[in-house]
Short mmCIF file of C-alpha atoms in Angstrom, two decimals:
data_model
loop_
_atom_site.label_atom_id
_atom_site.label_comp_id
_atom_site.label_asym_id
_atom_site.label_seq_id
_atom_site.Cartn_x
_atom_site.Cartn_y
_atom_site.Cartn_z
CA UNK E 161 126.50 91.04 95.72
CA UNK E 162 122.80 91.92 97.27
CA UNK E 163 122.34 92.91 100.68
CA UNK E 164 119.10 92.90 101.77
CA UNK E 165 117.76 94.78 105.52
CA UNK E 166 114.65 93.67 106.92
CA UNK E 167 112.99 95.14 109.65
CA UNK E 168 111.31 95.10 112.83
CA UNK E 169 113.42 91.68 113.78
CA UNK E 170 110.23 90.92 115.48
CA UNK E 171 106.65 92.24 115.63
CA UNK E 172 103.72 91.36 118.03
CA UNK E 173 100.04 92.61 116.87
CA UNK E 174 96.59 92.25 118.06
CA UNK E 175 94.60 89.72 116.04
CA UNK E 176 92.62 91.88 113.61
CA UNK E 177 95.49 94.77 113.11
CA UNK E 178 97.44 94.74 110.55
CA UNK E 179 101.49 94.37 109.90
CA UNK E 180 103.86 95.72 107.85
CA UNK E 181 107.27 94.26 107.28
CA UNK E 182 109.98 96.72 105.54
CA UNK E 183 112.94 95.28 103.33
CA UNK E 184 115.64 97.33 101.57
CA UNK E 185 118.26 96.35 98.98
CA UNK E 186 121.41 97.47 97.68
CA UNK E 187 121.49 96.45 93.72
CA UNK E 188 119.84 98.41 91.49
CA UNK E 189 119.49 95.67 88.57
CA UNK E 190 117.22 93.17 91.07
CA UNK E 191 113.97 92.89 89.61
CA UNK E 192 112.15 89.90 91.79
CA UNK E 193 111.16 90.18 95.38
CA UNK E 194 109.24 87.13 97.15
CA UNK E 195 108.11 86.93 100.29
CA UNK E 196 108.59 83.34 102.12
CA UNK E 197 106.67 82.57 105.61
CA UNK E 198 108.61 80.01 107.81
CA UNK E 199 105.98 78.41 110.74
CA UNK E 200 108.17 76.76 113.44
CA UNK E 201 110.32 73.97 112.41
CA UNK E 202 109.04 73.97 109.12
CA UNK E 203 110.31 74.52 105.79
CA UNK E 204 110.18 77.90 104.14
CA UNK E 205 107.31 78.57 101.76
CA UNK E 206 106.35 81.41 99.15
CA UNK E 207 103.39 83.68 99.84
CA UNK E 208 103.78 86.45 97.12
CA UNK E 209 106.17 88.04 95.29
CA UNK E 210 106.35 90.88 92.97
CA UNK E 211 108.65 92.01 90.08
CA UNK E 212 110.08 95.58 89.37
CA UNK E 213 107.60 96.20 86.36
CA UNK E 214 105.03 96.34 89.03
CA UNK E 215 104.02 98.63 92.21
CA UNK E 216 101.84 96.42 94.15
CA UNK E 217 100.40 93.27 93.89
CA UNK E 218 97.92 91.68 96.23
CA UNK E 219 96.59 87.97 97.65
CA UNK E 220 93.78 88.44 99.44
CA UNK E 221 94.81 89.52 102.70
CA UNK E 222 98.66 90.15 101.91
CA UNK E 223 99.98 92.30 99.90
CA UNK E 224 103.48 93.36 98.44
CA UNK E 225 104.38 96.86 97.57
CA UNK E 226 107.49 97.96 95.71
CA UNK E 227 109.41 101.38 95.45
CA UNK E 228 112.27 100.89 92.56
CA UNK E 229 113.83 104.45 92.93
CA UNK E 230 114.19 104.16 97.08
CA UNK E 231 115.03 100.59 96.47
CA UNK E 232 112.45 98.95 99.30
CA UNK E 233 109.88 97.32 99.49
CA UNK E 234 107.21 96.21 102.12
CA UNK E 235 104.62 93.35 103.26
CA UNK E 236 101.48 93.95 104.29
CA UNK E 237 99.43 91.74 106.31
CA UNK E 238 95.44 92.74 107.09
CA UNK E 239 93.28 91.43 109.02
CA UNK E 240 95.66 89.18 110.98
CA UNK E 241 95.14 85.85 112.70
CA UNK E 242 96.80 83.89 114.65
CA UNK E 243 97.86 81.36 111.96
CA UNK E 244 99.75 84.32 110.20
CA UNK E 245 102.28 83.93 113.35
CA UNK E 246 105.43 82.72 111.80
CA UNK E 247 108.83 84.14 110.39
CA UNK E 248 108.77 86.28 107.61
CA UNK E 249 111.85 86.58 105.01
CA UNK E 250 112.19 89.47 102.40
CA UNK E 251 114.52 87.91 99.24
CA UNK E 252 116.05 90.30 96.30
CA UNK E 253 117.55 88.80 92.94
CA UNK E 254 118.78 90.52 89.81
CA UNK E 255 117.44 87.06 87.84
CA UNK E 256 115.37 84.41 88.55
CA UNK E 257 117.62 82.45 90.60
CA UNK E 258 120.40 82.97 93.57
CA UNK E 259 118.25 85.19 95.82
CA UNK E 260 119.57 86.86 98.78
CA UNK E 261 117.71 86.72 101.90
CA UNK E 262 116.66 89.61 104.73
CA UNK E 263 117.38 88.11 108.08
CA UNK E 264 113.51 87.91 108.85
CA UNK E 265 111.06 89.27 111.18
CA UNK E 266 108.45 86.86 113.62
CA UNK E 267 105.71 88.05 113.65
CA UNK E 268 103.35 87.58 116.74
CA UNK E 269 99.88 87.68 116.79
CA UNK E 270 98.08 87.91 119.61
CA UNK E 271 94.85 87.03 120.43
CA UNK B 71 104.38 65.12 93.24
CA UNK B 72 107.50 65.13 96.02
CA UNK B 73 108.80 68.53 95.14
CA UNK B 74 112.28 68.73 96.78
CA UNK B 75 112.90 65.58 98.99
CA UNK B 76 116.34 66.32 101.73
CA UNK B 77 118.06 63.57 103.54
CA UNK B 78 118.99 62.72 106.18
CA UNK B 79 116.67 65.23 108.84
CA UNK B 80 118.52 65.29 111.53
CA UNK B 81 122.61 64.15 112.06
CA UNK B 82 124.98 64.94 115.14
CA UNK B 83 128.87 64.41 113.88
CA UNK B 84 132.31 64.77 115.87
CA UNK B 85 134.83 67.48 114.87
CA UNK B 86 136.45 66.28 111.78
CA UNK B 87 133.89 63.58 110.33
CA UNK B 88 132.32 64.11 107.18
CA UNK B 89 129.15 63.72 105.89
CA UNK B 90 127.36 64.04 102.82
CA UNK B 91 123.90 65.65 102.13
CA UNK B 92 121.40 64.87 99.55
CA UNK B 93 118.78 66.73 97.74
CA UNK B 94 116.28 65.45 95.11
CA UNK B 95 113.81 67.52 93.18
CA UNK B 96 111.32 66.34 90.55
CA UNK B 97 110.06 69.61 89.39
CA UNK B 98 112.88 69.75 86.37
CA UNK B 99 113.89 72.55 88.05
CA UNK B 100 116.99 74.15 86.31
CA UNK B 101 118.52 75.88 89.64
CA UNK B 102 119.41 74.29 92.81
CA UNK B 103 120.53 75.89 95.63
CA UNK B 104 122.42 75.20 99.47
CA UNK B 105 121.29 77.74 102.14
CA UNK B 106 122.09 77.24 106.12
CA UNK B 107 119.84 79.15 108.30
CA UNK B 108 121.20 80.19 111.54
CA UNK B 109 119.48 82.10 114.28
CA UNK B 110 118.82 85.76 113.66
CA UNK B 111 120.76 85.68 110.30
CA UNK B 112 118.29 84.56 108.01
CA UNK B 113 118.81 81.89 105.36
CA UNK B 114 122.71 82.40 103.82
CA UNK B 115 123.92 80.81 100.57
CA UNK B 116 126.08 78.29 100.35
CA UNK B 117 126.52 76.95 97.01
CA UNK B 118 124.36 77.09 93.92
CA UNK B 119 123.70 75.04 90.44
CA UNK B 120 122.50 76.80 86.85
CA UNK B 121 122.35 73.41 85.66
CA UNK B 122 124.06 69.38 85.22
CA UNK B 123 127.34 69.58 85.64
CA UNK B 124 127.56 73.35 87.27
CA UNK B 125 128.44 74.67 90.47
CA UNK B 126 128.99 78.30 91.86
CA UNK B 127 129.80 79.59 95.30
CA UNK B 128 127.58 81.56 97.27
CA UNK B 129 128.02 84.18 100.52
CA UNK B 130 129.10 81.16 102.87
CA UNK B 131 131.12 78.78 100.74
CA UNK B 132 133.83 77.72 103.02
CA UNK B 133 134.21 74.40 104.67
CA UNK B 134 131.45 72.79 102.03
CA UNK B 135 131.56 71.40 98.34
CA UNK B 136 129.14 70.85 95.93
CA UNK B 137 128.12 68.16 92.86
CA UNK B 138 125.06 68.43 90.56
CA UNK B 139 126.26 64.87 88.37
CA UNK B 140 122.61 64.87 87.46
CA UNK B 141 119.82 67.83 87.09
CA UNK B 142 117.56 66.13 89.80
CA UNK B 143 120.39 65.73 92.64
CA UNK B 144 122.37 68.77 94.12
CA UNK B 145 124.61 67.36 96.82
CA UNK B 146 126.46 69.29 99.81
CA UNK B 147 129.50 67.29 101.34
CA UNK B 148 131.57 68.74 104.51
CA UNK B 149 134.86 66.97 104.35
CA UNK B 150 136.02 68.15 108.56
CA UNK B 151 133.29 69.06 109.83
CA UNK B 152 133.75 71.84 112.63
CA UNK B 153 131.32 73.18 115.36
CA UNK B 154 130.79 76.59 113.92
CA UNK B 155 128.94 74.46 110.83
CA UNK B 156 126.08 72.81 113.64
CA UNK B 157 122.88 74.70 111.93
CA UNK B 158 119.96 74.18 109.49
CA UNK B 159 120.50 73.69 105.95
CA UNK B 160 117.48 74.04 103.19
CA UNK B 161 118.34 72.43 99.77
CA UNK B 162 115.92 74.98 97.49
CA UNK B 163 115.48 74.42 93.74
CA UNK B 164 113.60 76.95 91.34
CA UNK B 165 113.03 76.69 87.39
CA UNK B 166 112.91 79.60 84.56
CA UNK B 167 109.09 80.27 84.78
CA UNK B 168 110.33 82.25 88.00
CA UNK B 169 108.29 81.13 90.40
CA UNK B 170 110.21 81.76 93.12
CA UNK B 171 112.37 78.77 95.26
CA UNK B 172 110.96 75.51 96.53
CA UNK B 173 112.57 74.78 99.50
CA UNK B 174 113.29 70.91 101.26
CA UNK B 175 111.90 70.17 104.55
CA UNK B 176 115.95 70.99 105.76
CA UNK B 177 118.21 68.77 107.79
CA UNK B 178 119.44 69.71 111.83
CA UNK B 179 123.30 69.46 111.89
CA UNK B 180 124.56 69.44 115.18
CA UNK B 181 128.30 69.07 114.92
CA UNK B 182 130.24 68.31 118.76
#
């Protein structure tokens, strides 16, 4: 099945820098990559996600890149604030359905 | 609109009770999904649904079964429940528009 790495495990910036979370995966056929932000005792929630016909995508101050032949791809945070402080999980699937999760990174912002 | 509705939030069982979980979506979602999230390790997969009537394992099957008797409903049942299984699960459903997972506001399992 998919095995998806996601690192730093944690990451502390100052409020205004930005942050970049790296995922890789193992199958070649996955073709959809979200990007889910967990706040503390809450329920994971979607905050972008891109598929393998395209590079990058972007939501205002986040964005998603994706590199099909290296088989990674990254978040990208600008700008931060302190509300962006929260767990950040990485998912791979070869369909719509049954993804497979990174192990996440908290992220830290400082102020 | 309720999205995907878990129950109960919180339960503490002994060694060797069992307990059933319930998860409700009204997004006539086709998938429904099982993860437990466990510090460190991310969210793992339990048990997933393609539809009424369908079940499949996932990374972290053992110790838990699964019924989907109606598209809205994915259940998760642990017939002995053992310490190792104390955790957070998130009942997740997701349709074919691809969208990406909605996920349950999860239930704390403490098992003693």
């Amino acid at each position: 099945g998919e095995n998806v790495e996601q690192h730093p495990s944690t990451l502390s910036v100052q409020e205004g820098d930005s942050a970049v979370i790296k995922c890789t995966y193992s199958d070649s056929a996955s073709n959809y990559f979200p990007w889910y932000k967990q706040e503390l005792g809450k329920r994971p929630q979607l905050i972008i996600d891109i598929r393998s016909n395209v590079g990058e995508k972007k939501d205002q101050r986040i964005a998603v890149t994706l590199n099909k032949t290296a088989k990674h791809f990254s978040l990208h945070i600008t700008e931060t604030q302190p509300e962006d402080s929260a767990v950040y999980f990485c998912a791979a699937s070869p369909y719509d359905y049954k993804l497979s999760f990174g192990a996440g990174t908290t992220v830290t912002v400082r102020a | 609109n309720a999205g995907v509705t878990q129950t109960p939030k919180f339960r503490v069982l002994k060694t060797g009770q069992s307990m059933t979980l319930l998860c409700a979506q009204d997004m006539n979602h086709e998938y429904m999904y099982w993860y437990r999230q466990d510090p460190g390790m991310g969210l793992r997969l339990i048990h997933y649904s393609v539809g009424e009537g369908t079940t499949a394992k996932g990374e972290v099957p053992d110790g838990y079964n699964v019924s989907r008797l109606k598209k809205q409903n994915f259940l998760l049942g642990l017939e002995s429940a053992a310490p190792s299984q104390t955790s957070v699960y998130f009942c997740a459903s997701s349709g074919r528009t691809g969208l990406g997972a909605f996920f349950g506001q999860g239930t704390r399992l403490t098992v003693v």
